[in-house]
């Protein structure tokens, strides 16, 4: 085989390797989604348990912790599998750093659970611990989405990441609402944070909607529980229009918690669909790429034999017919890679917003010696005060970097 | 070792792997630069040989072809080395496709040389063959630059790529000038193309200047031959102010060819410096990353032993002191990767201009069934007619994609 052809086939083989790596990452993402869901439930139950001074959801929390521990074991096994396949991991430095943070945060989970159990912490503090861990897990999904080299799979990962992010905002909203109703009052900072969570949720779900498969989009429209949504919107409105420091009906807690939970569980079903779609997509794309490679090889073999029969060229060289064919294949492959790269750019542009916000946070952390949480709070506060979107504030901060 | 620490160290190891891969790619780029230089000389000599109807540079061309053949053998060996290390190649699909094209084009070189030798082709046609092959080789360098994950190395590759691109425009300018002076006349299309080559050259060298090492920048300023530059500018001016179809002094050919060659040879010296700088940089960054990994490991071992001695924790667990240390290291690593990724983005932004032009070309090729050359010519012509930069025309074309 001529060496130009050898490299053409090697390029195809690289694509297959990339796809197989993506399949591995997709499996990881699926397990991450499962653990996130368990931690979200655990956070919600812990919140109500703490806010009700240990009166509610004692047994449910106990059961949930047992489920979470199982999901933790599952993810550790998945991380180990990744470790042994390290040489095949793209974007390894970033992905592994994110995983290191997750493992660190998982190690501190037993202590947090003990504090909750003994009611030695406040709902907000307990929530913050879970939020950090879940945010670390979402970062793992983000890196996976950011390293995907296949446009179709990249779109599926972008959709899944944004759906998970939206679901996490929904979970945080459940927590802030539960804490408010349980305590029987609400103040302005909490109302603002609540509003931020609603908006961030809607933005994330919009990106999901733009990038997901039509079948999943339809499922998402049909699965949303109408009655629960109605109740949720009513309680959102009640909380939003209560004056600063005013009372809210603590009897609404159950209703709030359960409608939110119903919606989040419906989201979990969609998440499962998304993860399923992603897995099938990987299998299909690998199968497709392998078939194309086989066809290409068969085509070339046939051409070469033909060239030899016609004495067009000595066996070691290419005849003019085969040469034209090779040029056609090389050009076709270049065009295909170019168009894949264009599509990929579109899908990844959706991830850039988050990157800009991360960079602005990093700048604030470095220049003002803030923790990540405080940097985020500062950006969010500025966005609220100025009535701007978070991304626009982040861009402004970056453009002012010389002054900071 | 705790698994969080395991992944922290694995992330470092991934960085080292990436750097080693970059060192491999940098070696490849160095060999590509050598072959490009030989092909540029061969093109220049072929041009004068053809334009002078076989009277000039007979022996020099013969000698140059022998040199080029040696460089071809060298690059084939380098490609083979890459093939056997395929599993370590990032961006393999694109890089290998580019290499497939180069190998295809190299296969058609003997036929081109025969045509030149027998004077069965025109200077423009012969040039076009070399231009295509060199453009293919530059694409290999571009993919290498585009896949670099280390910001410092990425900057060095961006500088080298743009310098090589600038040198190639200088080579094409030598060819168009030689053809003009040899034929004793010049027309408007050739004058426009010549002007385009001067501008493209200056743009490329500006990017090189922005991204290169200060030492190389200084060397470039001091190495440019003042007298030759003066002669070159004078002859450029003469050609630019000749009326359409007017005569130019064919006796200026030698002077033009030799001053251009003197300048291009000076550029080769800078290119060698750049390649050298790149190789040293790879070695230094690998050494640095390895030292950091060793230090991190030693640091962790010391902390763990200390924890065990103080009975802070059973050996299998982390003590609180070590735990704080781990969090610090995880956060530090995230910050470092974040800031590397920001720097990388800046370096790669310089490559985007070319990508936009490639995409616009691809769009024209698909929508108007043009060859790559004709698509490029069409963009360039529009830029000339409208007095705009090529990149701006490309952006306009892309924004009008729905109409095409």
mmCIF file of N, CA, C and O in Angstrom, chain A residues 2-4 7-8 10-11 14-15 18 76 79-80 82-83 87 90-94 96-101 103-104 107-108 318 323 326-327 330 333-335 337-338 341-342 345 355 358-359 365, chain B residues 2-4 7-8 10-11 14-15 18 76 79-80 83 87 90-94 96-101 103-104 107-108 318 323 326-327 330 333-335 337-338 341-342 345 355 358-359 365:
data_model
loop_
_atom_site.group_PDB
_atom_site.id
_atom_site.type_symbol
_atom_site.label_atom_id
_atom_site.label_comp_id
_atom_site.label_asym_id
_atom_site.label_seq_id
_atom_site.Cartn_x
_atom_site.Cartn_y
_atom_site.Cartn_z
ATOM 1 N N UNK A 2 0.524 2.188 -0.859
ATOM 2 C CA UNK A 2 1.269 3.440 -0.924
ATOM 3 C C UNK A 2 1.150 4.195 0.389
ATOM 4 O O UNK A 2 0.153 4.109 1.091
ATOM 5 N N UNK A 3 2.170 4.983 0.745
ATOM 6 C CA UNK A 3 2.165 5.605 2.060
ATOM 7 C C UNK A 3 1.106 6.707 2.202
ATOM 8 O O UNK A 3 0.598 6.935 3.290
ATOM 9 N N UNK A 4 0.742 7.395 1.079
ATOM 10 C CA UNK A 4 -0.345 8.378 1.166
ATOM 11 C C UNK A 4 -1.623 7.672 1.620
ATOM 12 O O UNK A 4 -2.348 8.156 2.491
ATOM 13 N N UNK A 7 -1.535 6.732 5.325
ATOM 14 C CA UNK A 7 -1.884 7.822 6.237
ATOM 15 C C UNK A 7 -3.367 8.175 6.184
ATOM 16 O O UNK A 7 -3.947 8.599 7.176
ATOM 17 N N UNK A 8 -3.956 7.995 5.004
ATOM 18 C CA UNK A 8 -5.388 8.242 4.876
ATOM 19 C C UNK A 8 -6.151 7.275 5.781
ATOM 20 O O UNK A 8 -7.072 7.661 6.512
ATOM 21 N N UNK A 10 -4.793 5.664 8.322
ATOM 22 C CA UNK A 10 -4.402 5.948 9.712
ATOM 23 C C UNK A 10 -5.241 7.093 10.279
ATOM 24 O O UNK A 10 -5.605 7.094 11.463
ATOM 25 N N UNK A 11 -5.559 8.082 9.430
ATOM 26 C CA UNK A 11 -6.395 9.204 9.875
ATOM 27 C C UNK A 11 -7.771 8.689 10.305
ATOM 28 O O UNK A 11 -8.304 9.082 11.345
ATOM 29 N N UNK A 14 -7.532 7.005 13.599
ATOM 30 C CA UNK A 14 -7.492 8.003 14.686
ATOM 31 C C UNK A 14 -8.902 8.450 15.049
ATOM 32 O O UNK A 14 -9.218 8.629 16.225
ATOM 33 N N UNK A 15 -9.734 8.638 14.018
ATOM 34 C CA UNK A 15 -11.122 9.038 14.296
ATOM 35 C C UNK A 15 -11.829 7.973 15.123
ATOM 36 O O UNK A 15 -12.568 8.282 16.060
ATOM 37 N N UNK A 18 -10.657 8.097 18.675
ATOM 38 C CA UNK A 18 -11.284 9.234 19.365
ATOM 39 C C UNK A 18 -12.715 8.872 19.783
ATOM 40 O O UNK A 18 -13.163 9.209 20.881
ATOM 41 N N UNK A 76 -16.402 5.699 41.866
ATOM 42 C CA UNK A 76 -14.994 5.404 42.139
ATOM 43 C C UNK A 76 -14.480 4.306 41.215
ATOM 44 O O UNK A 76 -13.370 4.376 40.690
ATOM 45 N N UNK A 79 -13.902 5.831 37.856
ATOM 46 C CA UNK A 79 -12.659 6.615 37.840
ATOM 47 C C UNK A 79 -11.453 5.687 37.720
ATOM 48 O O UNK A 79 -10.513 5.966 36.978
ATOM 49 N N UNK A 80 -11.505 4.573 38.471
ATOM 50 C CA UNK A 80 -10.383 3.635 38.410
ATOM 51 C C UNK A 80 -10.210 3.080 36.999
ATOM 52 O O UNK A 80 -9.094 2.952 36.503
ATOM 53 N N UNK A 82 -10.945 4.531 34.318
ATOM 54 C CA UNK A 82 -10.393 5.608 33.497
ATOM 55 C C UNK A 82 -8.892 5.698 33.700
ATOM 56 O O UNK A 82 -8.120 5.916 32.759
ATOM 57 N N UNK A 83 -8.481 5.504 34.925
ATOM 58 C CA UNK A 83 -7.076 5.623 35.284
ATOM 59 C C UNK A 83 -6.236 4.612 34.518
ATOM 60 O O UNK A 83 -5.183 4.932 33.986
ATOM 61 N N UNK A 87 -3.810 6.347 28.938
ATOM 62 C CA UNK A 87 -3.127 6.735 27.694
ATOM 63 C C UNK A 87 -4.107 7.077 26.589
ATOM 64 O O UNK A 87 -3.745 7.703 25.607
ATOM 65 N N UNK A 90 -8.128 11.891 26.228
ATOM 66 C CA UNK A 90 -7.790 13.204 25.706
ATOM 67 C C UNK A 90 -8.018 14.219 26.820
ATOM 68 O O UNK A 90 -8.789 13.971 27.734
ATOM 69 N N UNK A 91 -7.360 15.362 26.707
ATOM 70 C CA UNK A 91 -7.644 16.427 27.661
ATOM 71 C C UNK A 91 -7.397 15.929 29.087
ATOM 72 O O UNK A 91 -8.024 16.383 30.040
ATOM 73 N N UNK A 92 -6.461 14.962 29.236
ATOM 74 C CA UNK A 92 -6.264 14.269 30.508
ATOM 75 C C UNK A 92 -5.929 15.187 31.671
ATOM 76 O O UNK A 92 -6.470 15.020 32.767
ATOM 77 N N UNK A 93 -5.050 16.159 31.427
ATOM 78 C CA UNK A 93 -4.606 17.006 32.535
ATOM 79 C C UNK A 93 -5.798 17.695 33.199
ATOM 80 O O UNK A 93 -5.946 17.674 34.422
ATOM 81 N N UNK A 94 -6.673 18.264 32.388
ATOM 82 C CA UNK A 94 -7.821 18.988 32.946
ATOM 83 C C UNK A 94 -8.836 18.036 33.555
ATOM 84 O O UNK A 94 -9.320 18.255 34.669
ATOM 85 N N UNK A 96 -8.439 14.971 34.728
ATOM 86 C CA UNK A 96 -7.942 14.320 35.932
ATOM 87 C C UNK A 96 -7.879 15.291 37.117
ATOM 88 O O UNK A 96 -8.096 14.903 38.261
ATOM 89 N N UNK A 97 -7.578 16.562 36.839
ATOM 90 C CA UNK A 97 -7.584 17.554 37.924
ATOM 91 C C UNK A 97 -8.986 17.727 38.485
ATOM 92 O O UNK A 97 -9.172 17.861 39.700
ATOM 93 N N UNK A 98 -9.968 17.734 37.583
ATOM 94 C CA UNK A 98 -11.361 17.855 38.032
ATOM 95 C C UNK A 98 -11.744 16.647 38.877
ATOM 96 O O UNK A 98 -12.441 16.773 39.887
ATOM 97 N N UNK A 99 -11.303 15.473 38.436
ATOM 98 C CA UNK A 99 -11.616 14.245 39.171
ATOM 99 C C UNK A 99 -10.938 14.271 40.540
ATOM 100 O O UNK A 99 -11.528 13.854 41.545
ATOM 101 N N UNK A 100 -9.693 14.769 40.568
ATOM 102 C CA UNK A 100 -8.986 14.856 41.851
ATOM 103 C C UNK A 100 -9.808 15.696 42.831
ATOM 104 O O UNK A 100 -9.951 15.338 44.002
ATOM 105 N N UNK A 101 -10.380 16.811 42.346
ATOM 106 C CA UNK A 101 -11.189 17.637 43.243
ATOM 107 C C UNK A 101 -12.417 16.872 43.734
ATOM 108 O O UNK A 101 -12.755 16.917 44.923
ATOM 109 N N UNK A 103 -12.810 13.661 44.077
ATOM 110 C CA UNK A 103 -12.426 12.634 45.051
ATOM 111 C C UNK A 103 -12.115 13.269 46.396
ATOM 112 O O UNK A 103 -12.461 12.732 47.451
ATOM 113 N N UNK A 104 -11.464 14.426 46.355
ATOM 114 C CA UNK A 104 -11.202 15.148 47.597
ATOM 115 C C UNK A 104 -12.514 15.490 48.294
ATOM 116 O O UNK A 104 -12.683 15.283 49.503
ATOM 117 N N UNK A 107 -14.277 12.648 49.897
ATOM 118 C CA UNK A 107 -13.660 12.230 51.157
ATOM 119 C C UNK A 107 -14.201 13.018 52.353
ATOM 120 O O UNK A 107 -14.166 12.542 53.489
ATOM 121 N N UNK A 108 -14.653 14.250 52.088
ATOM 122 C CA UNK A 108 -15.131 15.057 53.212
ATOM 123 C C UNK A 108 -16.644 14.908 53.432
ATOM 124 O O UNK A 108 -17.224 15.525 54.323
ATOM 125 N N UNK A 318 1.645 3.420 -8.191
ATOM 126 C CA UNK A 318 0.225 3.639 -8.458
ATOM 127 C C UNK A 318 0.040 3.956 -9.924
ATOM 128 O O UNK A 318 0.806 4.728 -10.503
ATOM 129 N N UNK A 323 -4.170 6.957 -9.024
ATOM 130 C CA UNK A 323 -3.659 8.216 -8.500
ATOM 131 C C UNK A 323 -4.770 9.267 -8.404
ATOM 132 O O UNK A 323 -4.899 9.958 -7.405
ATOM 133 N N UNK A 326 -6.928 8.434 -5.509
ATOM 134 C CA UNK A 326 -6.327 8.788 -4.225
ATOM 135 C C UNK A 326 -6.495 10.279 -3.951
ATOM 136 O O UNK A 326 -6.885 10.687 -2.858
ATOM 137 N N UNK A 327 -6.230 11.103 -4.971
ATOM 138 C CA UNK A 327 -6.380 12.542 -4.772
ATOM 139 C C UNK A 327 -7.820 12.861 -4.375
ATOM 140 O O UNK A 327 -8.060 13.640 -3.447
ATOM 141 N N UNK A 330 -8.303 11.900 -0.770
ATOM 142 C CA UNK A 330 -7.613 12.820 0.143
ATOM 143 C C UNK A 330 -8.418 14.116 0.267
ATOM 144 O O UNK A 330 -8.649 14.632 1.366
ATOM 145 N N UNK A 333 -11.669 13.592 2.192
ATOM 146 C CA UNK A 333 -11.429 13.478 3.635
ATOM 147 C C UNK A 333 -11.169 14.858 4.258
ATOM 148 O O UNK A 333 -11.670 15.164 5.343
ATOM 149 N N UNK A 334 -10.373 15.690 3.562
ATOM 150 C CA UNK A 334 -10.100 17.041 4.059
ATOM 151 C C UNK A 334 -11.392 17.835 4.202
ATOM 152 O O UNK A 334 -11.615 18.508 5.196
ATOM 153 N N UNK A 335 -12.245 17.741 3.164
ATOM 154 C CA UNK A 335 -13.511 18.478 3.199
ATOM 155 C C UNK A 335 -14.366 18.012 4.367
ATOM 156 O O UNK A 335 -14.950 18.815 5.086
ATOM 157 N N UNK A 337 -13.397 16.550 7.182
ATOM 158 C CA UNK A 337 -12.833 16.984 8.462
ATOM 159 C C UNK A 337 -13.081 18.469 8.679
ATOM 160 O O UNK A 337 -13.345 18.920 9.787
ATOM 161 N N UNK A 338 -12.972 19.252 7.580
ATOM 162 C CA UNK A 338 -13.216 20.688 7.679
ATOM 163 C C UNK A 338 -14.650 20.943 8.130
ATOM 164 O O UNK A 338 -14.897 21.741 9.036
ATOM 165 N N UNK A 341 -15.182 20.063 11.663
ATOM 166 C CA UNK A 341 -14.569 21.037 12.548
ATOM 167 C C UNK A 341 -15.430 22.299 12.674
ATOM 168 O O UNK A 341 -15.521 22.910 13.739
ATOM 169 N N UNK A 342 -16.111 22.675 11.577
ATOM 170 C CA UNK A 342 -17.025 23.821 11.626
ATOM 171 C C UNK A 342 -18.194 23.544 12.566
ATOM 172 O O UNK A 342 -18.547 24.361 13.414
ATOM 173 N N UNK A 345 -17.202 23.569 16.122
ATOM 174 C CA UNK A 345 -17.016 24.915 16.654
ATOM 175 C C UNK A 345 -18.339 25.503 17.134
ATOM 176 O O UNK A 345 -18.404 26.140 18.180
ATOM 177 N N UNK A 355 -16.911 29.418 30.072
ATOM 178 C CA UNK A 355 -15.472 29.648 30.187
ATOM 179 C C UNK A 355 -15.167 31.104 30.512
ATOM 180 O O UNK A 355 -14.277 31.396 31.296
ATOM 181 N N UNK A 358 -15.810 31.640 34.087
ATOM 182 C CA UNK A 358 -14.728 31.041 34.879
ATOM 183 C C UNK A 358 -13.487 31.931 34.875
ATOM 184 O O UNK A 358 -12.811 32.100 35.888
ATOM 185 N N UNK A 359 -13.185 32.499 33.685
ATOM 186 C CA UNK A 359 -11.992 33.346 33.591
ATOM 187 C C UNK A 359 -12.156 34.613 34.415
ATOM 188 O O UNK A 359 -11.224 35.060 35.076
ATOM 189 N N UNK A 365 -10.435 36.239 41.720
ATOM 190 C CA UNK A 365 -9.788 35.479 42.784
ATOM 191 C C UNK A 365 -8.328 35.912 42.930
ATOM 192 O O UNK A 365 -7.830 36.088 44.049
ATOM 193 N N UNK B 2 -3.701 8.214 48.423
ATOM 194 C CA UNK B 2 -5.132 8.470 48.263
ATOM 195 C C UNK B 2 -5.454 8.706 46.798
ATOM 196 O O UNK B 2 -4.649 9.196 46.032
ATOM 197 N N UNK B 3 -6.701 8.354 46.391
ATOM 198 C CA UNK B 3 -7.003 8.406 44.967
ATOM 199 C C UNK B 3 -7.071 9.840 44.431
ATOM 200 O O UNK B 3 -6.774 10.070 43.265
ATOM 201 N N UNK B 4 -7.452 10.833 45.286
ATOM 202 C CA UNK B 4 -7.420 12.227 44.827
ATOM 203 C C UNK B 4 -5.998 12.595 44.426
ATOM 204 O O UNK B 4 -5.757 13.196 43.374
ATOM 205 N N UNK B 7 -4.955 10.981 41.136
ATOM 206 C CA UNK B 7 -5.397 11.685 39.925
ATOM 207 C C UNK B 7 -4.663 13.000 39.715
ATOM 208 O O UNK B 7 -4.464 13.430 38.586
ATOM 209 N N UNK B 8 -4.277 13.618 40.833
ATOM 210 C CA UNK B 8 -3.501 14.858 40.717
ATOM 211 C C UNK B 8 -2.178 14.559 40.012
ATOM 212 O O UNK B 8 -1.759 15.282 39.098
ATOM 213 N N UNK B 10 -1.631 11.888 38.159
ATOM 214 C CA UNK B 10 -1.943 11.412 36.803
ATOM 215 C C UNK B 10 -2.142 12.593 35.852
ATOM 216 O O UNK B 10 -1.752 12.544 34.687
ATOM 217 N N UNK B 11 -2.755 13.679 36.373
ATOM 218 C CA UNK B 11 -2.955 14.875 35.554
ATOM 219 C C UNK B 11 -1.604 15.437 35.121
ATOM 220 O O UNK B 11 -1.399 15.801 33.959
ATOM 221 N N UNK B 14 -0.147 13.340 32.448
ATOM 222 C CA UNK B 14 -0.759 13.649 31.147
ATOM 223 C C UNK B 14 -0.096 14.860 30.513
ATOM 224 O O UNK B 14 0.134 14.898 29.308
ATOM 225 N N UNK B 15 0.204 15.860 31.347
ATOM 226 C CA UNK B 15 0.885 17.044 30.819
ATOM 227 C C UNK B 15 2.234 16.666 30.219
ATOM 228 O O UNK B 15 2.618 17.154 29.151
ATOM 229 N N UNK B 18 1.766 14.963 26.933
ATOM 230 C CA UNK B 18 1.447 15.957 25.898
ATOM 231 C C UNK B 18 2.719 16.655 25.425
ATOM 232 O O UNK B 18 2.917 16.894 24.241
ATOM 233 N N UNK B 76 10.127 11.599 4.700
ATOM 234 C CA UNK B 76 9.431 10.307 4.656
ATOM 235 C C UNK B 76 9.787 9.474 5.883
ATOM 236 O O UNK B 76 8.926 8.827 6.484
ATOM 237 N N UNK B 79 7.880 10.913 8.794
ATOM 238 C CA UNK B 79 6.470 10.498 8.742
ATOM 239 C C UNK B 79 6.321 9.063 9.240
ATOM 240 O O UNK B 79 5.390 8.741 9.978
ATOM 241 N N UNK B 80 7.251 8.203 8.814
ATOM 242 C CA UNK B 80 7.174 6.793 9.241
ATOM 243 C C UNK B 80 7.302 6.698 10.761
ATOM 244 O O UNK B 80 6.598 5.917 11.397
ATOM 245 N N UNK B 83 4.098 7.504 12.307
ATOM 246 C CA UNK B 83 3.107 6.461 12.112
ATOM 247 C C UNK B 83 3.210 5.403 13.207
ATOM 248 O O UNK B 83 2.207 4.975 13.771
ATOM 249 N N UNK B 87 -0.371 6.196 18.367
ATOM 250 C CA UNK B 87 -1.257 6.250 19.534
ATOM 251 C C UNK B 87 -0.970 7.483 20.392
ATOM 252 O O UNK B 87 -1.792 7.874 21.195
ATOM 253 N N UNK B 90 -1.828 13.526 18.984
ATOM 254 C CA UNK B 90 -3.077 14.249 19.179
ATOM 255 C C UNK B 90 -3.524 14.768 17.821
ATOM 256 O O UNK B 90 -2.694 14.942 16.929
ATOM 257 N N UNK B 91 -4.814 15.027 17.692
ATOM 258 C CA UNK B 91 -5.295 15.653 16.468
ATOM 259 C C UNK B 91 -4.924 14.788 15.262
ATOM 260 O O UNK B 91 -4.715 15.283 14.164
ATOM 261 N N UNK B 92 -4.839 13.454 15.491
ATOM 262 C CA UNK B 92 -4.304 12.545 14.484
ATOM 263 C C UNK B 92 -5.064 12.576 13.166
ATOM 264 O O UNK B 92 -4.450 12.590 12.103
ATOM 265 N N UNK B 93 -6.390 12.611 13.242
ATOM 266 C CA UNK B 93 -7.174 12.528 12.015
ATOM 267 C C UNK B 93 -6.794 13.662 11.058
ATOM 268 O O UNK B 93 -6.534 13.436 9.878
ATOM 269 N N UNK B 94 -6.716 14.879 11.585
ATOM 270 C CA UNK B 94 -6.415 16.023 10.722
ATOM 271 C C UNK B 94 -4.959 15.985 10.248
ATOM 272 O O UNK B 94 -4.664 16.192 9.079
ATOM 273 N N UNK B 96 -2.848 13.466 10.009
ATOM 274 C CA UNK B 96 -2.555 12.383 9.074
ATOM 275 C C UNK B 96 -3.159 12.656 7.697
ATOM 276 O O UNK B 96 -2.585 12.276 6.676
ATOM 277 N N UNK B 97 -4.336 13.302 7.662
ATOM 278 C CA UNK B 97 -4.921 13.648 6.367
ATOM 279 C C UNK B 97 -4.038 14.636 5.626
ATOM 280 O O UNK B 97 -3.856 14.532 4.406
ATOM 281 N N UNK B 98 -3.491 15.597 6.373
ATOM 282 C CA UNK B 98 -2.590 16.570 5.743
ATOM 283 C C UNK B 98 -1.353 15.865 5.200
ATOM 284 O O UNK B 98 -0.859 16.183 4.117
ATOM 285 N N UNK B 99 -0.837 14.914 5.990
ATOM 286 C CA UNK B 99 0.359 14.177 5.564
ATOM 287 C C UNK B 99 0.044 13.338 4.328
ATOM 288 O O UNK B 99 0.861 13.257 3.401
ATOM 289 N N UNK B 100 -1.156 12.734 4.303
ATOM 290 C CA UNK B 100 -1.549 11.938 3.135
ATOM 291 C C UNK B 100 -1.481 12.809 1.883
ATOM 292 O O UNK B 100 -0.973 12.387 0.844
ATOM 293 N N UNK B 101 -1.969 14.060 1.990
ATOM 294 C CA UNK B 101 -1.916 14.938 0.820
ATOM 295 C C UNK B 101 -0.475 15.223 0.412
ATOM 296 O O UNK B 101 -0.122 15.189 -0.776
ATOM 297 N N UNK B 103 2.183 13.400 0.882
ATOM 298 C CA UNK B 103 2.789 12.219 0.265
ATOM 299 C C UNK B 103 2.274 12.040 -1.158
ATOM 300 O O UNK B 103 3.033 11.687 -2.067
ATOM 301 N N UNK B 104 0.979 12.301 -1.346
ATOM 302 C CA UNK B 104 0.429 12.233 -2.696
ATOM 303 C C UNK B 104 1.141 13.227 -3.613
ATOM 304 O O UNK B 104 1.559 12.896 -4.720
ATOM 305 N N UNK B 107 4.612 12.325 -4.601
ATOM 306 C CA UNK B 107 4.661 11.284 -5.627
ATOM 307 C C UNK B 107 4.590 11.861 -7.034
ATOM 308 O O UNK B 107 5.063 11.237 -7.981
ATOM 309 N N UNK B 108 3.942 13.037 -7.161
ATOM 310 C CA UNK B 108 3.807 13.598 -8.505
ATOM 311 C C UNK B 108 4.958 14.553 -8.843
ATOM 312 O O UNK B 108 4.993 15.135 -9.921
ATOM 313 N N UNK B 318 -6.235 10.034 55.206
ATOM 314 C CA UNK B 318 -5.484 11.279 55.257
ATOM 315 C C UNK B 318 -5.770 11.986 56.574
ATOM 316 O O UNK B 318 -6.906 12.052 57.003
ATOM 317 N N UNK B 323 -4.988 16.703 54.456
ATOM 318 C CA UNK B 323 -6.191 16.993 53.687
ATOM 319 C C UNK B 323 -6.204 18.458 53.202
ATOM 320 O O UNK B 323 -6.509 18.733 52.051
ATOM 321 N N UNK B 326 -3.804 18.786 50.408
ATOM 322 C CA UNK B 326 -4.313 18.233 49.147
ATOM 323 C C UNK B 326 -5.260 19.225 48.479
ATOM 324 O O UNK B 326 -5.161 19.492 47.283
ATOM 325 N N UNK B 327 -6.158 19.821 49.280
ATOM 326 C CA UNK B 327 -7.082 20.795 48.705
ATOM 327 C C UNK B 327 -6.291 21.947 48.074
ATOM 328 O O UNK B 327 -6.586 22.384 46.966
ATOM 329 N N UNK B 330 -4.858 20.757 44.817
ATOM 330 C CA UNK B 330 -5.889 20.604 43.781
ATOM 331 C C UNK B 330 -6.278 21.975 43.231
ATOM 332 O O UNK B 330 -6.363 22.184 42.021
ATOM 333 N N UNK B 333 -3.501 23.526 41.142
ATOM 334 C CA UNK B 333 -3.404 22.904 39.813
ATOM 335 C C UNK B 333 -4.509 23.414 38.885
ATOM 336 O O UNK B 333 -4.270 23.705 37.722
ATOM 337 N N UNK B 334 -5.740 23.541 39.438
ATOM 338 C CA UNK B 334 -6.848 24.060 38.634
ATOM 339 C C UNK B 334 -6.547 25.474 38.144
ATOM 340 O O UNK B 334 -6.767 25.797 36.987
ATOM 341 N N UNK B 335 -6.037 26.301 39.066
ATOM 342 C CA UNK B 335 -5.714 27.682 38.686
ATOM 343 C C UNK B 335 -4.661 27.699 37.586
ATOM 344 O O UNK B 335 -4.764 28.454 36.629
ATOM 345 N N UNK B 337 -3.922 25.326 35.378
ATOM 346 C CA UNK B 337 -4.464 24.857 34.106
ATOM 347 C C UNK B 337 -5.359 25.919 33.478
ATOM 348 O O UNK B 337 -5.364 26.113 32.269
ATOM 349 N N UNK B 338 -6.127 26.617 34.335
ATOM 350 C CA UNK B 338 -7.007 27.672 33.843
ATOM 351 C C UNK B 338 -6.186 28.770 33.163
ATOM 352 O O UNK B 338 -6.496 29.215 32.063
ATOM 353 N N UNK B 341 -4.771 27.682 29.960
ATOM 354 C CA UNK B 341 -5.783 27.605 28.927
ATOM 355 C C UNK B 341 -6.109 28.996 28.379
ATOM 356 O O UNK B 341 -6.362 29.163 27.184
ATOM 357 N N UNK B 342 -6.070 30.016 29.247
ATOM 358 C CA UNK B 342 -6.283 31.393 28.776
ATOM 359 C C UNK B 342 -5.176 31.824 27.821
ATOM 360 O O UNK B 342 -5.435 32.382 26.752
ATOM 361 N N UNK B 345 -5.451 30.178 24.518
ATOM 362 C CA UNK B 345 -6.494 30.755 23.680
ATOM 363 C C UNK B 345 -5.969 31.967 22.909
ATOM 364 O O UNK B 345 -6.264 32.136 21.734
ATOM 365 N N UNK B 355 -8.252 29.977 9.661
ATOM 366 C CA UNK B 355 -9.370 29.037 9.651
ATOM 367 C C UNK B 355 -10.599 29.646 8.988
ATOM 368 O O UNK B 355 -11.314 28.971 8.257
ATOM 369 N N UNK B 358 -10.143 29.516 5.343
ATOM 370 C CA UNK B 358 -10.331 28.135 4.864
ATOM 371 C C UNK B 358 -11.824 27.789 4.777
ATOM 372 O O UNK B 358 -12.268 27.148 3.832
ATOM 373 N N UNK B 359 -12.569 28.237 5.799
ATOM 374 C CA UNK B 359 -14.004 27.930 5.796
ATOM 375 C C UNK B 359 -14.720 28.622 4.648
ATOM 376 O O UNK B 359 -15.582 28.040 3.995
ATOM 377 N N UNK B 365 -16.182 26.455 -2.574
ATOM 378 C CA UNK B 365 -15.928 25.217 -3.313
ATOM 379 C C UNK B 365 -17.206 24.386 -3.403
ATOM 380 O O UNK B 365 -17.534 23.846 -4.459
#
